[in-house]
Coordinates of C-alpha atoms in Angstrom, one line a residue:
X1 CA 7.8 -24.7 -17.7
X2 CA 6.7 -23.7 -21.2
X3 CA 7.5 -20.0 -22.0
X4 CA 5.2 -18.6 -24.8
X5 CA 6.3 -16.0 -27.3
X6 CA 5.0 -12.5 -26.6
X7 CA 1.2 -12.5 -26.9
X8 CA -0.1 -9.9 -29.3
X9 CA -3.3 -11.5 -30.6
X10 CA -6.7 -11.8 -28.9
X11 CA -7.1 -15.5 -30.0
X12 CA -3.8 -16.5 -28.4
X13 CA -4.7 -14.6 -25.2
X14 CA -8.1 -16.2 -25.0
X15 CA -6.5 -19.7 -25.4
X16 CA -4.0 -19.0 -22.7
X17 CA -6.6 -17.6 -20.3
X18 CA -8.8 -20.6 -20.9
X19 CA -6.0 -23.0 -19.8
X20 CA -5.0 -20.8 -16.9
X21 CA -8.6 -20.7 -15.7
X22 CA -8.2 -24.4 -14.7
X23 CA -5.3 -23.6 -12.4
X24 CA -5.4 -23.4 -8.6
X25 CA -3.4 -20.1 -8.8
X26 CA -1.7 -17.8 -11.3
X27 CA 1.2 -15.5 -10.6
X28 CA 0.7 -12.0 -12.0
X29 CA 2.9 -8.9 -12.6
X30 CA 2.7 -5.8 -14.7
X31 CA 5.1 -3.3 -16.2
X32 CA 3.9 0.2 -16.6
X33 CA 5.0 3.8 -16.9
X34 CA 3.5 6.7 -14.9
X35 CA 6.2 9.3 -14.6
X36 CA 4.7 11.6 -17.3
X37 CA 1.0 10.7 -17.2
X38 CA -1.9 11.0 -14.8
X39 CA -3.1 7.4 -15.5
X40 CA -0.4 4.7 -15.3
X41 CA 0.3 3.4 -18.9
X42 CA 0.1 -0.4 -18.9
X43 CA 2.9 -1.7 -21.1
X44 CA 3.2 -5.4 -20.3
X45 CA 1.4 -8.1 -18.3
X46 CA 3.1 -11.3 -17.2
X47 CA 1.2 -14.3 -16.0
X48 CA 2.1 -17.9 -15.1
X49 CA 1.0 -21.0 -13.4
X50 CA 3.2 -24.0 -12.6
X51 CA 3.3 -25.2 -16.2
X52 CA 3.4 -22.2 -18.5
X53 CA 4.1 -18.5 -18.6
X54 CA 3.6 -15.7 -21.0
X55 CA 4.0 -12.0 -21.4
X56 CA 1.1 -10.1 -22.9
X57 CA 1.5 -6.9 -24.9
X58 CA -1.4 -4.5 -24.1
X59 CA -0.1 -2.0 -26.6
X60 CA -0.4 -4.5 -29.5
X61 CA -2.9 -3.1 -32.2
X62 CA -6.3 -4.8 -31.9
X63 CA -5.5 -6.9 -28.8
X64 CA -8.6 -7.3 -26.7
X65 CA -7.7 -7.8 -23.0
X66 CA -11.2 -9.0 -22.0
X67 CA -10.1 -12.6 -21.5
X68 CA -7.4 -11.5 -19.1
X69 CA -9.6 -9.2 -17.1
X70 CA -12.3 -11.9 -16.9
X71 CA -9.7 -14.4 -15.5
X72 CA -8.4 -11.9 -12.9
X73 CA -11.6 -10.3 -11.7
X74 CA -14.4 -12.8 -12.4
X75 CA -12.9 -16.2 -11.8
X76 CA -13.2 -16.9 -8.0
X77 CA -11.7 -20.4 -8.4
X78 CA -8.2 -19.2 -9.3
X79 CA -6.1 -17.4 -6.7
X80 CA -4.2 -14.4 -8.1
X81 CA -0.7 -14.2 -6.6
X82 CA 1.2 -10.8 -6.7
X83 CA 4.3 -9.4 -5.0
X84 CA 3.8 -5.9 -3.6
X85 CA 0.7 -5.9 -5.8
X86 CA -1.0 -2.6 -4.9
X87 CA 0.0 -0.8 -8.1
X88 CA -0.8 -3.9 -10.2
X89 CA -4.3 -4.1 -8.6
X90 CA -4.8 -0.4 -9.3
X91 CA -4.1 -0.9 -13.0
X92 CA -6.6 -3.7 -13.2
X93 CA -9.2 -1.5 -11.5
X94 CA -8.5 1.4 -13.8
X95 CA -9.3 -0.8 -16.8
X96 CA -12.2 -2.7 -15.4
X97 CA -13.7 -1.0 -12.3
X98 CA -13.0 -4.3 -10.5
X99 CA -10.1 -5.8 -8.6
X100 CA -8.5 -9.2 -8.8
X101 CA -10.1 -11.6 -6.4
X102 CA -9.2 -13.8 -4.5
X103 CA -5.8 -12.4 -4.1
X104 CA -2.5 -13.2 -2.3
X105 CA 0.5 -10.9 -1.9
X106 CA 3.8 -12.6 -1.1
X107 CA 5.2 -9.4 0.4
X108 CA 2.4 -9.3 3.0
X109 CA 2.7 -13.0 3.6
X110 CA 6.4 -12.7 4.4
X111 CA 5.4 -10.5 7.3
X112 CA 3.5 -13.4 8.9
X113 CA 6.4 -15.9 8.6
X114 CA 9.5 -13.7 9.1
X115 CA 10.5 -10.3 10.5
X116 CA 10.7 -8.8 7.0
X117 CA 8.6 -5.6 6.9
X118 CA 8.6 -4.9 3.1
X119 CA 10.9 -7.5 1.4
X120 CA 11.8 -6.6 -2.1
X121 CA 11.2 -9.0 -5.0
X122 CA 15.0 -9.6 -5.6
X123 CA 15.5 -10.5 -1.9
X124 CA 12.4 -12.7 -1.9
X125 CA 13.8 -14.7 -4.9
X126 CA 17.2 -14.9 -3.3
X127 CA 15.8 -16.1 0.1
X128 CA 13.5 -18.8 -1.4
X129 CA 15.4 -19.9 -4.4
X130 CA 19.0 -18.9 -3.9
X131 CA 19.0 -17.0 -7.1
X132 CA 20.3 -13.5 -7.9
X133 CA 18.2 -11.6 -10.4
X134 CA 19.7 -9.6 -13.1
X135 CA 18.4 -6.1 -12.6
X136 CA 19.7 -4.7 -15.8
X137 CA 16.2 -4.2 -17.4
X138 CA 14.5 -3.0 -14.2
X139 CA 14.4 0.7 -15.2
X140 CA 13.8 0.2 -18.9
X141 CA 11.2 2.2 -20.9
X142 CA 8.5 -0.5 -21.2
X143 CA 6.5 1.7 -23.5
X144 CA 9.0 1.5 -26.4
X145 CA 8.5 -1.0 -29.1
X146 CA 9.7 -3.4 -30.1
X147 CA 10.6 -5.0 -26.8
X148 CA 13.9 -6.9 -26.8
X149 CA 14.2 -10.5 -25.9
X150 CA 16.1 -9.5 -22.8
X151 CA 13.3 -7.3 -21.6
X152 CA 10.7 -10.0 -22.2
X153 CA 12.9 -12.6 -20.5
X154 CA 13.4 -10.3 -17.5
X155 CA 9.7 -9.6 -17.2
X156 CA 8.5 -13.2 -17.5
X157 CA 11.1 -14.1 -14.8
X158 CA 9.0 -12.1 -12.3
X159 CA 6.1 -14.6 -12.6
X160 CA 8.0 -17.8 -13.2
X161 CA 9.9 -17.3 -9.9
X162 CA 6.7 -16.3 -8.1
X163 CA 4.9 -19.4 -9.3
X164 CA 7.6 -21.5 -7.7
X165 CA 7.9 -19.6 -4.5
X166 CA 4.2 -19.4 -3.7
X167 CA 3.6 -23.1 -3.1
X168 CA 6.6 -23.2 -0.8
X169 CA 5.3 -20.1 1.1
X170 CA 1.8 -21.6 1.4
X171 CA 3.2 -24.7 3.0
X172 CA 5.1 -22.6 5.5
X173 CA 2.0 -20.7 6.3
X174 CA 0.0 -23.8 6.8
X175 CA 2.7 -25.2 9.0
X176 CA 2.7 -22.1 11.2
X177 CA -1.1 -21.9 11.2
X178 CA -0.9 -18.2 10.4
X179 CA -2.9 -18.2 7.2
X180 CA -5.9 -16.6 8.9
X181 CA -3.7 -13.7 9.9
X182 CA -3.5 -12.7 6.3
X183 CA -7.2 -12.9 5.4
X184 CA -8.0 -9.4 6.5
X185 CA -4.9 -8.0 4.9
X186 CA -5.6 -9.6 1.5
X187 CA -9.2 -8.4 1.6
X188 CA -7.9 -4.8 2.2
X189 CA -5.6 -5.2 -0.8
X190 CA -8.5 -6.3 -3.0
X191 CA -11.0 -3.7 -1.7
X192 CA -12.1 -1.6 -4.7
X193 CA -12.6 1.5 -2.5
X194 CA -8.8 1.7 -2.1
X195 CA -8.5 2.4 -5.9
X196 CA -11.5 4.5 -6.6
X197 CA -10.4 7.9 -7.7
X198 CA -13.0 10.4 -6.6
X199 CA -11.7 14.0 -7.4
X200 CA -14.1 15.3 -4.7
X201 CA -12.1 13.4 -2.1
X202 CA -8.6 14.3 -3.4
X203 CA -8.2 16.9 -0.7
X204 CA -8.0 14.2 2.0
X205 CA -4.7 13.1 0.6
X206 CA -3.2 16.5 1.4
X207 CA -1.9 17.3 4.9
X208 CA -4.7 19.6 6.0
X209 CA -3.7 23.0 7.4
X210 CA -5.8 22.8 10.6
X211 CA -9.5 22.3 10.9
X212 CA -10.8 25.7 9.7
X213 CA -14.0 25.0 7.5
X214 CA -13.2 27.9 5.2
X215 CA -9.6 26.7 4.6
X216 CA -10.7 23.1 4.1
X217 CA -13.5 24.2 1.8
X218 CA -11.0 26.0 -0.4
X219 CA -8.6 23.0 -0.2
X220 CA -11.3 20.7 -1.3
X221 CA -12.4 22.9 -4.2
X222 CA -8.9 23.5 -5.6
X223 CA -7.8 19.9 -5.1
X224 CA -10.8 18.7 -7.1
X225 CA -10.0 21.3 -9.8
X226 CA -6.4 20.1 -9.9
X227 CA -7.6 16.5 -10.5
X228 CA -9.7 17.6 -13.4
X229 CA -6.9 19.7 -15.0
X230 CA -4.4 16.8 -14.6
X231 CA -6.9 14.2 -16.0
X232 CA -7.7 16.4 -18.9
X233 CA -4.1 16.8 -19.8
X234 CA -3.1 13.3 -18.7
X235 CA -0.2 14.6 -16.7
X236 CA 0.8 14.0 -13.1
X237 CA -1.2 16.2 -10.7
X238 CA 2.1 17.5 -9.3
X239 CA 2.8 19.1 -12.7
X240 CA -0.2 21.3 -12.2
X241 CA 0.7 22.3 -8.6
X242 CA 2.3 20.5 -5.7
X243 CA 0.3 19.5 -2.6
X244 CA 2.1 22.1 -0.4
X245 CA 1.3 24.8 -2.9
X246 CA -2.4 23.9 -2.7
X247 CA -2.3 23.9 1.1
X248 CA -0.6 27.4 1.0
X249 CA -3.2 28.8 -1.4
X250 CA -6.1 27.4 0.7
X251 CA -4.6 29.0 3.9
X252 CA -3.7 32.3 2.3
X253 CA -5.9 32.7 -0.8
X254 CA -4.7 35.4 -3.3
X255 CA -7.1 38.3 -3.6
X256 CA -6.5 38.7 -7.3
X257 CA -4.9 36.7 -10.1
X258 CA -1.7 38.8 -10.1
X259 CA -1.0 37.6 -6.6
X260 CA -0.5 34.1 -7.9
X261 CA 3.0 35.1 -9.0
X262 CA 3.9 35.5 -5.4
X263 CA 2.8 31.9 -4.5
X264 CA 5.7 29.6 -3.9
X265 CA 5.6 26.8 -6.3
X266 CA 3.8 28.7 -9.1
X267 CA 5.5 30.3 -12.1
X268 CA 5.1 34.0 -13.0
X269 CA 2.9 33.0 -15.9
X270 CA 0.0 32.2 -13.5
X271 CA -0.6 35.9 -12.9
X272 CA -2.2 36.3 -16.4
X273 CA -2.7 32.9 -18.0
X274 CA -5.8 30.8 -18.5
X275 CA -5.0 28.2 -15.9
X276 CA -4.5 31.0 -13.3
X277 CA -7.9 32.4 -14.2
X278 CA -9.5 29.0 -13.8
X279 CA -7.9 28.6 -10.4
X280 CA -9.2 32.1 -9.3
X281 CA -12.7 31.2 -10.5
X282 CA -12.7 28.0 -8.4
X283 CA -11.5 29.9 -5.3
X284 CA -14.2 32.5 -5.7
X285 CA -16.9 29.8 -5.7
X286 CA -15.4 27.7 -2.8
X287 CA -17.8 27.1 0.1
X288 CA -16.8 26.3 3.7
X289 CA -16.5 22.6 4.3
X290 CA -19.8 21.3 5.8
X291 CA -19.8 19.9 9.3
X292 CA -20.5 16.4 8.0
X293 CA -17.4 16.4 5.9
X294 CA -15.0 17.8 8.5
X295 CA -12.2 15.3 9.3
X296 CA -12.6 13.6 12.7
X297 CA -10.4 14.8 15.5
X298 CA -7.6 12.5 16.4
X299 CA -8.8 10.1 19.1
X300 CA -7.4 11.1 22.5
X301 CA -7.0 9.4 25.8
X302 CA -5.3 11.1 28.7
X303 CA -2.5 13.5 27.7
X304 CA 0.5 11.4 26.9
X305 CA 3.0 13.4 28.8
X306 CA 6.4 12.1 29.9
X307 CA 5.1 9.1 31.7
X308 CA 2.8 8.2 28.8
X309 CA 5.6 8.6 26.3
X310 CA 7.7 6.1 28.5
X311 CA 4.8 3.6 28.4
X312 CA 4.6 4.0 24.6
X313 CA 8.3 3.3 24.4
X314 CA 7.9 0.2 26.6
X315 CA 5.0 -1.0 24.3
X316 CA 7.3 -0.6 21.3
X317 CA 10.0 -2.6 23.1
X318 CA 7.4 -5.2 23.9
X319 CA 6.4 -5.3 20.2
X320 CA 10.0 -5.9 19.1
X321 CA 10.4 -8.7 21.6
X322 CA 7.2 -10.4 20.6
X323 CA 8.0 -10.1 16.9
X324 CA 11.4 -11.6 17.5
X325 CA 10.0 -14.4 19.6
X326 CA 7.4 -15.5 17.0
X327 CA 9.5 -14.5 13.9
X328 CA 6.9 -12.2 12.4
X329 CA 7.0 -8.6 11.3
X330 CA 6.3 -6.1 14.0
X331 CA 4.3 -3.9 11.6
X332 CA 1.9 -6.8 11.0
X333 CA 1.2 -7.0 14.7
X334 CA 0.7 -3.3 15.5
X335 CA 1.5 0.2 14.3
X336 CA 3.3 2.8 16.4
X337 CA 0.4 5.2 16.3
X338 CA -1.8 2.5 17.9
X339 CA 0.7 1.9 20.6
X340 CA 0.8 5.6 21.4
X341 CA -3.0 5.7 21.6
X342 CA -3.1 2.7 23.9
X343 CA -0.5 4.4 26.1
X344 CA -2.7 7.5 26.2
X345 CA -5.7 5.5 27.5
X346 CA -7.6 4.6 24.2
X347 CA -9.2 1.2 24.2
X348 CA -11.8 1.4 21.4
X349 CA -11.3 0.7 17.7
X350 CA -7.7 -0.4 18.1
X351 CA -6.9 -3.4 15.7
X352 CA -4.2 -4.6 18.1
X353 CA -7.0 -5.3 20.6
X354 CA -9.1 -7.3 18.1
X355 CA -9.0 -10.9 16.7
X356 CA -5.7 -12.7 16.4
X357 CA -3.7 -9.6 17.1
X358 CA -5.1 -9.5 20.6
X359 CA -4.2 -13.1 21.2
X360 CA -0.7 -12.7 19.8
X361 CA 0.2 -9.3 21.1
X362 CA -2.6 -7.1 22.3
X363 CA -3.4 -8.9 25.5
X364 CA 0.2 -8.5 26.7
X365 CA 0.3 -4.9 25.5
X366 CA -2.8 -4.2 27.6
X367 CA -1.4 -6.0 30.6
X368 CA 1.8 -3.9 30.3
X369 CA -0.2 -0.6 30.3
X370 CA -2.2 -1.9 33.3
X371 CA 0.9 -2.8 35.3
X372 CA 0.4 -6.6 35.0
X373 CA 3.5 -7.1 32.9
X374 CA 7.1 -6.0 33.5
X375 CA 10.5 -6.5 31.9
X376 CA 13.6 -8.1 33.3
X377 CA 17.0 -9.2 32.1
X378 CA 17.8 -12.8 32.7
X379 CA 21.1 -14.3 31.6
X380 CA 21.7 -11.3 29.3
X381 CA 18.3 -11.6 27.6
X382 CA 15.3 -9.3 28.0
X383 CA 12.3 -11.2 29.3
X384 CA 8.7 -10.4 30.1
X385 CA 7.5 -11.3 33.5
X386 CA 4.0 -11.3 35.1
X387 CA 3.6 -9.0 38.0
X388 CA 2.1 -10.6 41.1
X389 CA -1.5 -9.4 41.3
X390 CA -1.4 -9.5 45.1
X391 CA 1.5 -7.1 45.2
X392 CA 1.1 -3.3 45.6
X393 CA 3.4 -2.5 42.7
X394 CA 2.0 0.4 40.7
X395 CA 5.0 1.0 38.4
X396 CA 6.6 -0.8 35.5
X397 CA 10.2 -1.7 36.2
X398 CA 12.8 -2.3 33.6
X399 CA 15.7 -4.1 35.1
X400 CA 19.1 -4.4 33.4
X401 CA 22.5 -5.8 34.2
X402 CA 25.9 -4.4 33.1
X403 CA 27.4 -6.0 30.1
X404 CA 30.2 -8.5 30.7

């Protein structure tokens, strides 16, 4: 594979992207810094196909990244391969308002062909290529210039390894016939709505203190205000105020600015500084949250109770057994919260009762809840058995034998 020198000129980038545009896929990774800024600062982009690889310096003076963004977001003929690519996709969206498409994430794909829930990149490379990655440059300051040869070599390695792993992984997926399992997951990853930053919706990321419209109205107002303050200063929103501080202020609003000094998480300076005055002004204008914006109540079935909790535990056991049987990640098949809803009597809008998940796991989960499936231990191994429909059994039995 040809490794290019660090790309710092638009002409070189355009030539590279023109060649890569003829590929079936490209492996992509980014290096960025976000500890001290609101917006992640893109410091390096690495890209490769099976024949060539390069690192691109987005901080190089005069470099126009348009050829790269066009390749990633406009070319539907080239599959874009990432590993744990959510933050990489976010960066592309921040620059372009679009997301890479079509997209493939090797971390998600591993969930369909192994029991790995969130395999890290180093473990991925070790399992597929038998190589140990030097992590010495992992926590480097990617914004500092010039970059060292070691930094660039480390960064490019992320995509050169990925470009070799992806074809092998694709063959495994084709062999197992589980490629369709991933279609919905990959579309979720590429959905622009996941990355759209609407300050007016920022309050939804904070654990809401109940469903009081006045409290939620204040939480919405001050959350939107915090986003504007953080964006204007380009600092992390937590540097303005932490989530729990906003929730506390929304629940117990100060009557006057001097009371801000008593709020946990705010400094004494808030009692008479400009930012404190701006916060008080926002609180004064806050309106109760309209009915149409109120968060939906958690779906409920019958009260879970002790028996329902037992059924939920059995469903989680069933999930572990099925994941082990088919060598897939349990998290891909179903989430714990859905199992609890199923145990509580909910049947609508559960993904585990839809599509391939129903065929692979949901049908058995439903049968277990309805008393058509039971557990037993045979030869020291836990088995699932069908309950005779002609019997009068109304309970789910878990049989076990002593060890030894």
